[in-house]
Amino acid sequence: MKQNKKIVVIGGGTGTYSILSGLKNYPADITAVVSMADSGGSAKKERDAWGLLPSSDIRKSLLALADVSTSDSLLLRKLFQYRFSEGEGFVGMTFGNLFLVTLTKIMNSQSKAIEKASEFLRIRGKVLPVTMDKIDLVASYADGTKVVGEHFIDQPAHNGKIAITRLYTNPKALLNPEVGKAISESDLIIIGPGGFYTTIIANLVINGMGEALSKSQAKIIYIQNLMTEIGQTYKFTASKFINILNQYLPSKNLDYVFINNAPIPPNILKRYQKVDAEPIMNDFAKTTSFKVIAADLLSPKLVKKETGDLLNRSLIRHDSSKIAKLCMKIIDLV
Amino acid sequence: MKQNKKIVVIGGGTGTYSILSGLKNYPADITAVVSMADSGGSAKKERDAWGLLPSSDIRKSLLALADVSTSDSLLLRKLFQYRFSEGEGFVGMTFGNLFLVTLTKIMNSQSKAIEKASEFLRIRGKVLPVTMDKIDLVASYADGTKVVGEHFIDQPAHNGKIAITRLYTNPKALLNPEVGKAISESDLIIIGPGGFYTTIIANLVINGMGEALSKSQAKIIYIQNLMTEIGQTYKFTASKFINILNQYLPSKNLDYVFINNAPIPPNILKRYQKVDAEPIMNDFAKTTSFKVIAADLLSPKLVKKETGDLLNRSLIRHDSSKIAKLCMKIIDLV
C-alpha cells in the first residue's frame, strides 16, 4: 500500500486553521506546528495566572483537524469553540482553552494534554507546539525602539508604520524535538498564511527550526497573506515578504509562493483602508527562484465577529478547499 | 428477570455524594434529586453573570455516579473535579461547573446539558434538578428577621444561634415533573444527609414535592447529619430534626431514621467546638412512628480541604458503603 504523504503546516492562527481545514479532507498525514508566542487575550491569563504556554493557536489547529462525522463530535467542537461573553475574568476566554489548561494542570504536561484533547476531538493528524519553552517575542524597529510581547507587536503603541528590523525571542527557545522529526520526515511544508512576524517568523526564530528546514527534503510552499497589516507589514509588496522571509531562512529556498489574484470587494477594501491595510501587490520579477502560483485563493464567505471576542480579526479569509487542491497537485509531484 | 429496585436520593451536597457513591455499587436504579437554591461560590457567577441555575450540586451528584472503570473515565472525573486556585474570576470555580455552564449555553437547556454530561461521564443512574425555576431561599428567624439567599442562610450575619422558624422560596418554585415521576415510581427514598435547611428542606419546600412524596408507596429513610451546624441546627437534638422535618412533610411519615453512634475522635470534636458544632444527641423516645437505626455511619477518612476551595467543608463524612449496605437491607424488605 502506498504511504500517505506527510505534510507539515507551520503557523498557528486563523490562517493555519483555513489551510488545515482544507487539507484534512485528503489522505495525507498532517502535522500542524503552532507558534507559542501569543501573549494577548486568553494567553495573558494562561501565562501570568496559570504559568502555562498559550493555547489559543493549539485550540484553533485542533478544531481545524477535529472530527465532524458524529453529533457528539460536533457538540465537542462547539464546546471547544464556545467563547464566554459574560462573567468577570471570563470575557473573551474560550472553553477550549480552559479544557486545555485544566488537562495540562491535571496531566502536568502540555504535550500530553494536547494529545489527550486530540483523542477527545478525534483529530486527523497532529498538533505540535513549536517549542515547549516559555518565551516572549521581541521586535526591534527601524527607529531604534524595541517592543516586548507578541500582543504589543501586533498592536503597537507607535503608529504601526515603522518597519521591524529584527525579531527574536527572549529567552532563546529550543525547537520541540517532535517538530524537528516531523519536518525531517515531511514531503511538503506549508508556511503561512498568518501574522507575518507574530505568527510566521515567530516560528522561524525558534532555535533549530532553520536547521530542520534546511535539512528537510520537503518542498516548501509559502502562502502569502491576503492583505498587508499595520504594525507588521505596512505597505509590503509580495517580494518584500519573501526578502524578509529569506533572512530568517538563510539556507533554504522556497519552492512555491501562493498569492491571491482575485479582487477584494470594494466595500471590504474600504473597511481595510481605515486600518491602512491593502491587498498585497504582486511585484515578483518574471523569473524567480521559486514558482509563483497566482490564483483565486479568496473564500467567498465573510468573517463575522463572535460575541465576546475581544481581539480584532480579519474580514476575509483564504479558501480552504482551493488551497488544499493546489497543495495536493504539488504533492503528487513530490 | 427481576426488575432493579428504584431509589431516589434527595439532597445535593457532599452528604448526597457519599450516599450515591455507596449505592452505585448495587444493582439499583438511582435518581439523585438535587437542590437548586445554591447561591454562594460558583453559583453566584452562574446565576448573576450567566443567568443559569447553580450547578455545583449537580456536578457532585454526577461525579458520585460517574464511571471509574477506564483510564479515560478517571481522567474525565478528574477534569470535572479540578478546582482553579489562581486566575482572576476563576478562584474556587471547578472545571465541571464550567463544563455544565458551557453545555447549557450551547444546548440552550440545562436538562439536556445534564443528560449530555451524564453520557460523557457514563454515570450509573440519573441526576435531576428538583426544580428548573430560578429561586432564592428565604429564611425567617425567631427574632423576626429574614434572610434571602442560601449562602447567607448558611453563613448568617447574625450569631447563627437564632432558630429558623420558616423556610420558603422566592418566587414559588414548581417541582421538576421528572422528579415527580421518579418519586412516584420509587421503592425507596433517601433524604439527607446535608445542610438541614439549605439543602434538605430546600428540596421539600418546592411546590409539588410534598404531594409527590405523600402519594409515593416508597419507604422513606432520613439520614441524620453527623454534627449540628451553627446557622441552621444549633443545639438541635435528633428528635428536633425530625419534628421540623415533619412540619415540611405534613402528610407523609418517615419509615427509618439513620443516626450515627460511633464516637467522633476528640481532636476532631475540638475543632468542631470552635464553630459551635457538636454530635447530634440521640434523644428519640423508646417508641417512635419510624424505626431508628443507630449504627456506626462514620467514614474512617478525614476530609482534606482542596486547594482553591473558598467554602468551609465538614471535616468528617458519612461512610458510603456502610450506609449503602443498610439501605440495601431495607430495600430487600420493600
XYZ file of C-alpha atoms in Angstrom:
668
model
C 0.000 0.000 0.000
C 1.182 3.490 -0.842
C 2.125 5.505 2.205
C 0.301 8.752 2.874
C 2.237 11.890 2.008
C 3.425 13.812 5.031
C 2.537 17.491 5.263
C 3.735 19.958 7.887
C 1.856 23.250 8.222
C 3.732 25.995 10.059
C 1.775 28.886 11.548
C -0.814 28.953 14.278
C -3.689 31.393 13.859
C -6.807 31.579 11.740
C -4.719 31.368 8.551
C -3.428 27.958 9.571
C -6.971 26.984 10.570
C -8.065 27.605 6.951
C -5.222 25.578 5.496
C -5.726 22.619 7.847
C -9.500 22.600 7.308
C -8.924 22.005 3.607
C -6.046 19.549 3.870
C -7.823 17.244 6.307
C -10.151 16.084 3.537
C -7.251 14.436 1.704
C -5.447 11.213 2.608
C -2.306 12.873 3.983
C -0.541 12.782 7.360
C -0.879 16.316 8.649
C 1.195 17.922 11.381
C 0.360 21.456 12.461
C 3.279 23.351 14.019
C 2.000 26.164 16.115
C 3.657 29.352 17.345
C 3.820 29.694 21.133
C 4.456 33.429 21.404
C 0.823 34.538 21.833
C 0.566 36.989 24.725
C -2.782 38.786 24.356
C -6.347 37.809 25.298
C -6.564 34.398 26.982
C -2.807 33.909 26.618
C -2.130 36.616 29.184
C -4.126 34.745 31.812
C -2.683 31.389 30.802
C 0.841 32.729 31.136
C 0.522 35.031 34.124
C -2.080 33.361 36.324
C -1.585 29.710 35.401
C 2.105 29.633 34.427
C 1.323 27.840 31.162
C 2.108 28.172 27.494
C -0.595 29.928 25.455
C -3.212 27.599 23.976
C -5.397 29.596 21.565
C -3.393 28.606 18.498
C -3.292 24.992 19.667
C -7.064 25.104 20.076
C -7.593 26.520 16.580
C -5.460 23.861 14.924
C -7.134 21.091 16.932
C -10.526 22.376 15.832
C -9.448 22.563 12.199
C -8.488 18.888 12.295
C -11.323 17.690 14.552
C -13.774 15.007 13.532
C -17.182 16.213 12.364
C -18.768 12.883 11.496
C -20.975 12.338 14.559
C -23.303 14.541 16.586
C -21.087 14.035 19.639
C -18.029 15.206 17.685
C -19.917 18.274 16.544
C -21.016 19.018 20.081
C -17.464 18.686 21.398
C -16.303 21.033 18.636
C -18.944 23.550 19.667
C -17.831 23.231 23.285
C -14.234 23.937 22.318
C -15.267 26.949 20.257
C -17.571 28.435 22.881
C -16.400 31.883 23.930
C -17.585 33.472 27.158
C -19.119 36.913 26.639
C -20.015 37.479 30.299
C -18.566 36.868 33.737
C -15.702 38.675 35.446
C -12.401 37.170 34.319
C -14.116 35.075 31.621
C -14.985 37.549 28.849
C -13.152 36.545 25.671
C -11.954 33.176 27.041
C -12.941 30.052 25.139
C -13.964 26.791 26.725
C -11.418 25.019 24.524
C -8.599 26.930 26.168
C -9.974 26.140 29.616
C -10.170 22.484 28.638
C -6.509 22.517 27.589
C -5.496 24.466 30.699
C -7.259 22.031 33.015
C -5.926 18.963 31.210
C -2.407 20.422 31.430
C -2.784 21.034 35.159
C -4.072 17.505 35.744
C -1.582 15.701 33.494
C 1.252 18.022 34.446
C 2.321 18.210 30.779
C 1.070 20.380 27.955
C 2.203 17.824 25.346
C 0.172 15.077 26.986
C -2.782 17.430 27.357
C -2.702 18.231 23.628
C -2.508 14.518 22.805
C -5.434 13.755 25.065
C -7.516 16.637 23.652
C -6.620 15.340 20.176
C -8.081 11.967 21.165
C -11.248 13.518 22.569
C -11.725 15.574 19.382
C -10.691 12.599 17.231
C -8.481 14.843 15.109
C -6.958 13.855 11.786
C -3.256 14.470 12.247
C -1.208 16.024 14.980
C -0.784 19.434 16.567
C 2.631 20.359 17.970
C 3.777 23.474 19.818
C 6.881 24.785 18.008
C 8.633 24.981 21.374
C 7.854 23.969 24.940
C 9.786 26.966 26.292
C 8.087 30.000 27.774
C 9.141 32.906 25.636
C 8.417 36.485 24.726
C 8.730 37.824 21.212
C 10.951 40.899 20.908
C 10.825 43.230 17.898
C 13.458 45.862 17.046
C 12.212 48.691 14.849
C 13.852 50.906 12.238
C 13.636 53.875 14.629
C 15.762 52.052 17.209
C 12.872 51.216 19.546
C 12.142 47.744 20.869
C 8.858 46.120 21.818
C 8.460 43.021 24.008
C 5.435 40.720 23.757
C 3.527 39.372 20.755
C 0.389 41.299 21.660
C 2.257 44.632 21.701
C 3.952 43.871 18.378
C 0.592 43.024 16.856
C -0.954 46.226 18.192
C 1.970 48.592 18.698
C 1.789 51.811 20.688
C 3.502 53.715 17.843
C 1.735 54.339 14.511
C 2.472 50.857 13.190
C 4.139 52.179 10.052
C 7.715 51.760 11.290
C 9.350 48.618 9.933
C 10.507 45.780 12.166
C 14.220 45.220 11.568
C 14.681 42.148 13.697
C 12.503 39.647 15.516
C 13.779 37.287 18.197
C 12.639 35.507 21.325
C 13.598 36.146 24.902
C 14.916 33.832 26.229
C 16.188 31.798 23.294
C 13.834 28.906 22.673
C 14.572 25.361 21.609
C 12.644 23.612 18.848
C 10.252 20.924 20.108
C 12.098 17.720 19.055
C 8.865 16.265 17.703
C 8.634 19.224 15.327
C 12.173 18.558 14.112
C 11.225 14.937 13.465
C 8.016 15.855 11.604
C 9.872 18.344 9.409
C 12.651 15.882 8.586
C 10.130 13.210 7.537
C 7.816 15.505 5.598
C 7.128 15.623 1.867
C 5.597 19.082 1.893
C 5.924 22.053 4.202
C 3.386 24.868 4.095
C 4.308 28.153 5.746
C 1.567 30.707 6.351
C -0.682 32.496 5.960
C -0.821 34.417 9.243
C 0.521 37.394 11.161
C 3.848 37.785 9.382
C 6.093 38.442 12.363
C 3.797 37.438 15.226
C 2.906 34.006 13.827
C 5.067 33.062 10.843
C 8.512 34.413 11.706
C 7.721 33.687 15.362
C 8.052 30.024 14.339
C 11.179 30.518 12.248
C 13.187 32.245 15.001
C 12.998 29.205 17.259
C 16.490 27.702 17.637
C 16.738 24.604 15.489
C 13.926 25.485 13.093
C 16.238 26.856 10.376
C 18.435 23.783 10.556
C 15.476 21.397 10.488
C 14.017 23.132 7.436
C 17.304 23.233 5.534
C 17.968 19.530 6.152
C 14.492 18.524 5.043
C 13.917 17.148 1.549
C 10.385 18.540 1.526
C 9.084 21.056 -0.970
C 8.214 24.334 0.715
C 5.184 26.455 -0.084
C 4.768 29.939 1.324
C 1.202 31.207 1.255
C 1.005 34.977 1.081
C -1.463 36.824 3.267
C -4.418 38.464 1.555
C -3.765 41.936 2.946
C -0.926 43.957 4.403
C -1.205 44.692 8.098
C -0.384 47.822 10.016
C 2.202 47.129 12.721
C 3.807 44.255 10.819
C 3.714 44.592 7.035
C 2.625 48.146 6.297
C 2.974 48.809 2.519
C 4.753 45.476 1.960
C 4.717 44.126 -1.581
C 4.846 40.401 -2.347
C 8.603 40.403 -2.959
C 9.277 42.271 0.259
C 7.606 39.475 2.216
C 9.884 36.944 0.527
C 13.040 39.009 1.008
C 12.426 39.201 4.724
C 11.371 35.572 4.963
C 14.676 34.625 3.321
C 16.576 36.496 6.028
C 15.079 34.078 8.537
C 15.560 31.056 6.259
C 19.160 31.667 5.146
C 19.951 28.210 3.837
C 16.647 27.027 2.440
C 14.866 28.126 -0.729
C 11.129 28.333 -1.075
C 9.755 26.163 -3.871
C 6.347 27.767 -4.306
C 4.697 31.016 -3.367
C 0.900 31.211 -3.487
C -0.608 34.640 -3.946
C -4.246 35.591 -4.318
C -5.216 37.337 -7.542
C -8.964 37.554 -7.022
C -10.174 41.111 -6.476
C -11.302 42.037 -2.962
C -14.833 43.541 -2.982
C -14.697 47.376 -2.836
C -16.800 47.645 0.338
C -14.349 45.338 2.118
C -11.367 47.243 0.759
C -12.830 50.438 2.219
C -13.052 48.898 5.661
C -9.454 47.717 5.418
C -8.335 51.164 4.232
C -9.447 52.546 7.589
C -6.714 50.447 9.226
C -4.148 51.182 6.462
C -4.363 47.667 5.020
C -4.331 46.893 1.322
C -4.130 43.843 -0.934
C -0.538 42.632 -1.344
C 0.786 43.786 -4.703
C 2.272 41.020 -6.861
C 5.578 42.641 -7.868
C 7.509 39.407 -8.464
C 10.075 39.512 -11.290
C 9.402 37.331 -14.327
C 11.992 34.841 -13.165
C 12.214 33.924 -9.504
C 13.974 31.119 -7.656
C 10.529 29.815 -6.675
C 7.396 29.137 -8.634
C 4.716 31.786 -8.176
C 1.166 30.496 -8.182
C -1.166 33.442 -8.548
C -4.757 32.254 -8.280
C -8.111 32.985 -6.746
C -7.442 31.994 -3.116
C -10.235 34.033 -1.596
C -13.030 32.465 0.428
C -16.439 33.742 -0.714
C -17.520 33.814 2.953
C -17.193 36.970 5.032
C -15.953 36.507 8.605
C -18.340 37.539 11.358
C -17.113 38.709 14.748
C -18.016 36.312 17.553
C -19.822 37.569 20.635
C -17.340 38.132 23.425
C -14.311 38.180 21.174
C -12.013 40.947 22.349
C -9.499 40.733 19.519
C -9.603 42.193 16.028
C -9.999 39.529 13.372
C -9.618 39.844 9.630
C -12.742 40.253 7.495
C -11.738 37.938 4.686
C -10.080 34.539 4.716
C -8.257 32.164 2.436
C -10.372 29.500 0.796
C -9.577 26.154 2.428
C -10.553 23.886 -0.426
C -8.987 25.928 -3.227
C -5.652 25.974 -1.411
C -5.813 22.315 -0.417
C -6.426 21.392 -4.051
C -3.378 23.393 -5.186
C -1.214 21.805 -2.486
C -2.335 18.328 -3.468
C -1.390 18.984 -7.070
C 2.097 19.828 -5.874
C 2.363 16.867 -3.552
C 1.666 14.437 -6.362
C 4.792 15.810 -7.970
C 6.969 15.442 -4.889
C -35.838 -11.155 35.132
C -36.350 -9.298 38.387
C -36.517 -5.533 37.893
C -33.985 -3.343 39.659
C -35.264 -1.554 42.705
C -35.731 2.172 42.230
C -34.073 4.510 44.699
C -34.459 8.280 44.887
C -31.896 10.240 46.899
C -32.963 13.757 47.869
C -30.288 16.303 48.797
C -27.493 17.777 46.753
C -24.240 18.445 48.584
C -21.367 16.329 49.820
C -23.737 14.291 52.006
C -25.625 13.129 48.939
C -22.286 12.487 47.214
C -21.433 9.988 49.978
C -24.772 8.220 49.748
C -24.691 7.953 45.945
C -21.079 6.731 45.920
C -22.105 3.748 48.008
C -25.419 2.973 46.311
C -23.951 2.910 42.810
C -22.192 -0.374 43.580
C -25.532 -2.154 43.869
C -27.887 -3.194 41.079
C -30.452 -0.444 41.678
C -31.865 2.369 39.517
C -30.675 5.514 41.225
C -32.086 9.004 40.796
C -30.418 11.898 42.594
C -32.706 14.865 43.228
C -30.663 17.954 43.773
C -31.483 21.257 45.467
C -31.189 24.296 43.187
C -31.004 27.022 45.810
C -27.194 27.295 45.983
C -26.150 30.948 45.830
C -22.538 31.136 47.083
C -19.211 30.450 45.377
C -19.555 29.433 41.720
C -23.331 29.657 41.981
C -23.168 33.426 42.328
C -21.389 33.743 38.994
C -23.605 31.145 37.342
C -26.712 32.987 38.451
C -25.625 36.613 38.105
C -23.243 36.600 35.147
C -24.574 33.692 33.129
C -28.278 33.704 34.074
C -28.208 29.984 34.863
C -29.243 27.658 37.628
C -26.443 26.704 40.033
C -24.545 23.558 39.057
C -22.219 22.600 41.926
C -24.678 20.136 43.449
C -25.425 18.702 40.006
C -21.681 18.272 39.459
C -21.210 16.488 42.791
C -24.000 14.015 42.155
C -22.777 13.374 38.598
C -19.308 12.664 39.967
C -20.651 10.336 42.635
C -22.363 8.242 39.962
C -19.639 8.544 37.291
C -17.917 5.550 35.755
C -14.468 4.722 37.110
C -13.712 1.610 35.094
C -11.380 3.068 32.419
C -8.450 5.488 32.494
C -10.429 7.888 30.277
C -13.331 7.828 32.722
C -10.963 8.549 35.572
C -9.395 11.438 33.665
C -12.802 12.922 32.866
C -13.692 12.633 36.547
C -10.505 14.467 37.467
C -11.291 17.165 34.921
C -14.739 17.642 36.411
C -13.285 17.852 39.908
C -10.478 20.259 39.036
C -10.788 23.485 41.005
C -8.988 26.646 39.904
C -6.834 28.138 42.627
C -5.496 31.012 40.522
C -6.719 33.465 37.915
C -8.957 36.474 38.378
C -12.589 35.393 38.329
C -11.619 31.699 38.433
C -10.509 31.049 42.005
C -12.797 28.449 43.575
C -14.553 27.568 40.289
C -14.443 23.950 39.172
C -13.971 22.814 35.597
C -17.037 20.578 35.993
C -19.222 23.607 36.590
C -17.718 25.354 33.563
C -18.397 22.236 31.522
C -22.046 22.263 32.590
C -22.321 26.021 32.051
C -20.906 25.804 28.523
C -23.032 22.788 27.602
C -26.116 24.617 28.864
C -25.271 27.684 26.796
C -24.707 25.583 23.671
C -27.711 23.290 24.086
C -29.897 26.070 25.442
C -31.240 23.728 28.120
C -29.851 22.765 31.492
C -31.743 19.454 31.461
C -30.193 18.470 28.143
C -26.778 19.619 29.350
C -27.061 17.403 32.443
C -28.125 14.458 30.277
C -25.179 15.015 27.923
C -22.702 15.372 30.800
C -24.177 12.169 32.257
C -23.378 10.424 28.962
C -19.827 11.785 28.894
C -19.238 10.663 32.480
C -21.092 7.377 31.824
C -22.963 7.736 35.096
C -24.963 4.975 36.744
C -28.390 6.488 37.234
C -29.813 9.922 36.754
C -29.340 13.369 38.243
C -32.330 15.721 38.319
C -32.618 19.318 39.486
C -35.507 19.492 41.956
C -36.859 22.469 40.012
C -35.968 24.289 36.809
C -37.096 27.606 38.288
C -34.652 30.280 39.364
C -35.252 30.806 43.036
C -33.879 32.283 46.210
C -34.237 30.625 49.571
C -35.764 32.844 52.255
C -35.423 32.112 55.961
C -37.491 33.724 58.700
C -35.898 33.668 62.163
C -37.258 33.507 65.685
C -36.209 37.135 66.263
C -38.429 38.317 63.396
C -35.585 38.893 60.926
C -35.476 37.471 57.422
C -32.538 36.417 55.277
C -32.609 35.963 51.496
C -30.177 33.649 49.683
C -28.893 30.173 50.508
C -25.356 31.433 51.035
C -26.445 33.989 53.640
C -28.566 31.418 55.459
C -25.615 29.029 55.529
C -23.303 31.735 56.846
C -25.586 34.243 58.534
C -24.538 37.742 59.531
C -26.060 37.233 62.998
C -24.521 34.811 65.516
C -26.137 31.759 63.909
C -27.767 30.670 67.143
C -31.194 32.073 66.351
C -33.580 29.404 65.112
C -35.120 29.460 61.663
C -38.908 29.448 62.008
C -39.825 29.147 58.347
C -38.060 28.406 55.095
C -39.554 29.117 51.672
C -38.533 30.047 48.163
C -38.997 33.302 46.313
C -40.615 33.061 43.841
C -42.573 29.873 44.429
C -40.946 27.053 42.507
C -42.539 24.159 40.675
C -41.303 20.581 41.067
C -39.413 19.282 38.017
C -42.003 16.841 36.541
C -39.286 14.218 36.081
C -38.661 14.325 39.818
C -42.362 13.756 40.465
C -42.287 10.745 38.160
C -39.145 9.293 39.773
C -40.624 9.656 43.248
C -43.941 8.076 42.253
C -42.157 5.051 40.752
C -39.585 4.607 43.511
C -39.264 1.789 46.036
C -37.030 3.703 48.410
C -36.487 7.382 49.085
C -33.439 8.563 50.987
C -33.477 12.079 52.404
C -30.213 13.572 53.619
C -27.645 13.966 54.962
C -26.800 17.582 54.173
C -27.293 21.211 55.182
C -30.606 20.858 57.001
C -32.374 23.940 55.704
C -30.096 24.924 52.825
C -30.090 21.505 51.151
C -32.669 19.156 52.663
C -35.650 21.387 53.416
C -34.688 23.445 50.348
C -35.882 20.402 48.375
C -39.017 19.849 50.443
C -40.342 23.412 50.062
C -40.603 23.090 46.275
C -44.282 23.138 45.260
C -45.387 19.619 44.425
C -42.688 17.827 46.429
C -44.904 17.218 49.476
C -47.678 15.833 47.297
C -45.323 13.621 45.304
C -43.823 12.168 48.488
C -47.179 11.537 50.146
C -48.555 9.767 47.059
C -45.494 7.551 46.740
C -45.567 3.976 48.002
C -41.827 4.091 48.715
C -40.261 3.600 52.109
C -38.565 6.767 53.324
C -35.239 6.896 55.133
C -33.947 10.077 56.712
C -30.221 10.089 57.338
C -29.221 12.342 60.220
C -26.233 14.614 59.851
C -23.183 13.765 61.926
C -22.929 17.173 63.609
C -25.119 20.159 64.400
C -24.339 23.276 62.428
C -24.305 26.882 63.519
C -26.722 28.966 61.459
C -29.041 26.068 60.767
C -29.257 23.481 63.548
C -27.509 24.980 66.555
C -28.052 22.711 69.589
C -30.555 20.540 67.686
C -31.135 17.062 69.062
C -32.119 14.140 66.836
C -35.833 14.468 67.612
C -35.788 18.182 66.914
C -34.586 17.470 63.370
C -37.489 15.082 62.876
C -40.083 17.422 64.366
C -39.083 20.160 61.948
C -38.822 17.763 59.037
C -42.399 16.670 59.761
C -43.581 20.263 59.501
C -42.390 20.248 55.902
C -43.737 16.735 55.256
C -47.190 17.089 56.797
C -48.856 14.070 55.200
C -46.026 11.566 54.949
C -44.346 9.569 57.679
C -40.704 8.644 57.733
C -40.103 4.898 57.865
C -36.494 4.886 59.039
C -34.096 7.327 60.639
C -30.383 6.544 60.498
C -28.213 8.090 63.165
C -24.518 7.646 63.769
C -23.500 6.179 67.117
C -19.756 5.930 66.554
C -17.752 8.338 68.696
C -16.130 11.298 66.921
C -12.371 11.482 67.688
C -11.675 14.077 70.434
C -9.281 16.144 68.286
C -11.992 16.497 65.618
C -14.601 17.347 68.235
C -12.361 20.153 69.459
C -12.152 21.668 66.001
C -15.921 21.487 65.643
C -16.388 23.073 69.072
C -14.717 26.209 67.743
C -17.652 26.641 65.368
C -20.244 25.631 67.993
C -20.912 22.267 66.352
C -21.481 19.047 68.266
C -22.554 15.467 67.569
C -26.320 15.148 67.291
C -27.688 13.689 70.501
C -29.927 10.650 70.084
C -32.903 11.675 72.250
C -35.520 9.569 70.488
C -38.236 8.116 72.684
C -38.350 4.322 73.053
C -41.279 4.133 70.691
C -41.359 6.278 67.602
C -43.506 6.227 64.458
C -40.336 5.357 62.497
C -37.630 2.798 63.030
C -34.423 4.268 64.428
C -31.237 2.677 63.126
C -28.370 3.814 65.314
C -25.109 2.480 63.918
C -21.544 3.340 63.091
C -22.068 5.523 59.998
C -18.762 7.352 60.226
C -16.187 7.249 57.434
C -12.707 6.490 58.794
C -11.286 9.016 56.307
C -10.760 12.634 57.262
C -11.721 15.228 54.661
C -8.916 17.423 53.389
C -9.544 20.929 52.110
C -8.914 21.271 48.372
C -6.598 23.985 47.100
C -8.616 26.946 45.880
C -11.776 25.959 47.675
C -13.327 29.089 49.177
C -16.058 27.341 51.137
C -15.961 25.685 54.512
C -16.398 21.951 54.288
C -17.072 19.478 57.045
C -14.135 17.519 58.457
C -15.877 14.174 58.717
C -18.212 12.370 56.369
C -20.703 9.549 56.337
C -19.380 6.174 55.262
C -20.705 5.400 51.785
C -20.515 1.640 51.936
C -21.860 1.227 55.468
C -24.915 3.301 54.602
C -25.451 1.646 51.235
C -25.404 -1.759 52.930
C -28.042 -0.669 55.469
C -30.214 0.765 52.684
C -29.958 -2.434 50.693
C -31.106 -4.465 53.668
C -34.205 -2.294 53.828
C -34.860 -2.432 50.112
C -34.971 -6.211 50.168
C -37.913 -5.847 52.527
C -39.794 -3.371 50.355
